[in-house]
Amino acid sequence: MLDALLDFMIANPAASHALTALTETAGVATAMRWLRIPRPEATAALVVSTYYFGREAGQREHDIKHAGWDAVQAHLGAEFLYGWSLPNLQQWLAPTLTAWAVAAAICLIRRHSARRR
């Protein structure tokens, strides 16, 4: 079972990023809720999506430098999505959308439970 899950996650990086983003966003939002930070779901989604953007942008910048671009062009290309490959975009977009979907679900659950009180 664990081998099958690991094989799936390696074969499908965007899906594995989305699954990890789901648990990370829920965990960060829960911790922030306990700390009584306002709007923990939005903050958690922002933290998770920023983390994945930085991860994919860093990898893309590294790839662009190895393709012959100078350091400034590589940095700007990674920062503004220029020269990204489709897998890089998918590996950033999947967890970003997942993080914000989890944040929206948490927000809806909180509103629904507040109405019942």
mmCIF file of C-alpha atoms in Angstrom, residues 24-25 28-29 32 39-54 92 95-96 98-101 103:
data_model
loop_
_atom_site.group_PDB
_atom_site.id
_atom_site.type_symbol
_atom_site.label_atom_id
_atom_site.label_comp_id
_atom_site.label_asym_id
_atom_site.label_seq_id
_atom_site.Cartn_x
_atom_site.Cartn_y
_atom_site.Cartn_z
ATOM 1 C CA GLU A 24 -0.366 21.545 4.962
ATOM 2 C CA THR A 25 -3.092 24.169 4.532
ATOM 3 C CA VAL A 28 -1.416 25.531 9.291
ATOM 4 C CA ALA A 29 -4.976 26.900 9.458
ATOM 5 C CA MET A 32 -3.365 29.484 13.478
ATOM 6 C CA ARG A 39 -8.486 34.715 9.067
ATOM 7 C CA PRO A 40 -6.231 31.688 9.552
ATOM 8 C CA GLU A 41 -7.515 29.907 6.436
ATOM 9 C CA ALA A 42 -6.501 32.715 4.070
ATOM 10 C CA THR A 43 -3.130 33.121 5.769
ATOM 11 C CA ALA A 44 -2.518 29.372 5.574
ATOM 12 C CA ALA A 45 -3.404 29.287 1.877
ATOM 13 C CA LEU A 46 -1.104 32.228 1.217
ATOM 14 C CA VAL A 47 1.778 30.572 3.083
ATOM 15 C CA VAL A 48 1.337 27.238 1.278
ATOM 16 C CA SER A 49 0.906 28.743 -2.191
ATOM 17 C CA THR A 50 3.899 31.042 -1.653
ATOM 18 C CA TYR A 51 5.992 28.078 -0.539
ATOM 19 C CA TYR A 52 5.151 26.137 -3.687
ATOM 20 C CA PHE A 53 5.703 29.153 -5.932
ATOM 21 C CA GLY A 54 9.125 29.687 -4.372
ATOM 22 C CA TRP A 92 2.848 25.189 -8.720
ATOM 23 C CA PRO A 95 -1.096 23.023 -4.817
ATOM 24 C CA THR A 96 -1.969 26.712 -5.071
ATOM 25 C CA THR A 98 -5.802 23.195 -3.634
ATOM 26 C CA ALA A 99 -4.610 25.479 -0.834
ATOM 27 C CA TRP A 100 -7.185 28.126 -1.744
ATOM 28 C CA ALA A 101 -9.932 25.496 -2.131
ATOM 29 C CA ALA A 103 -9.211 27.768 2.691
#
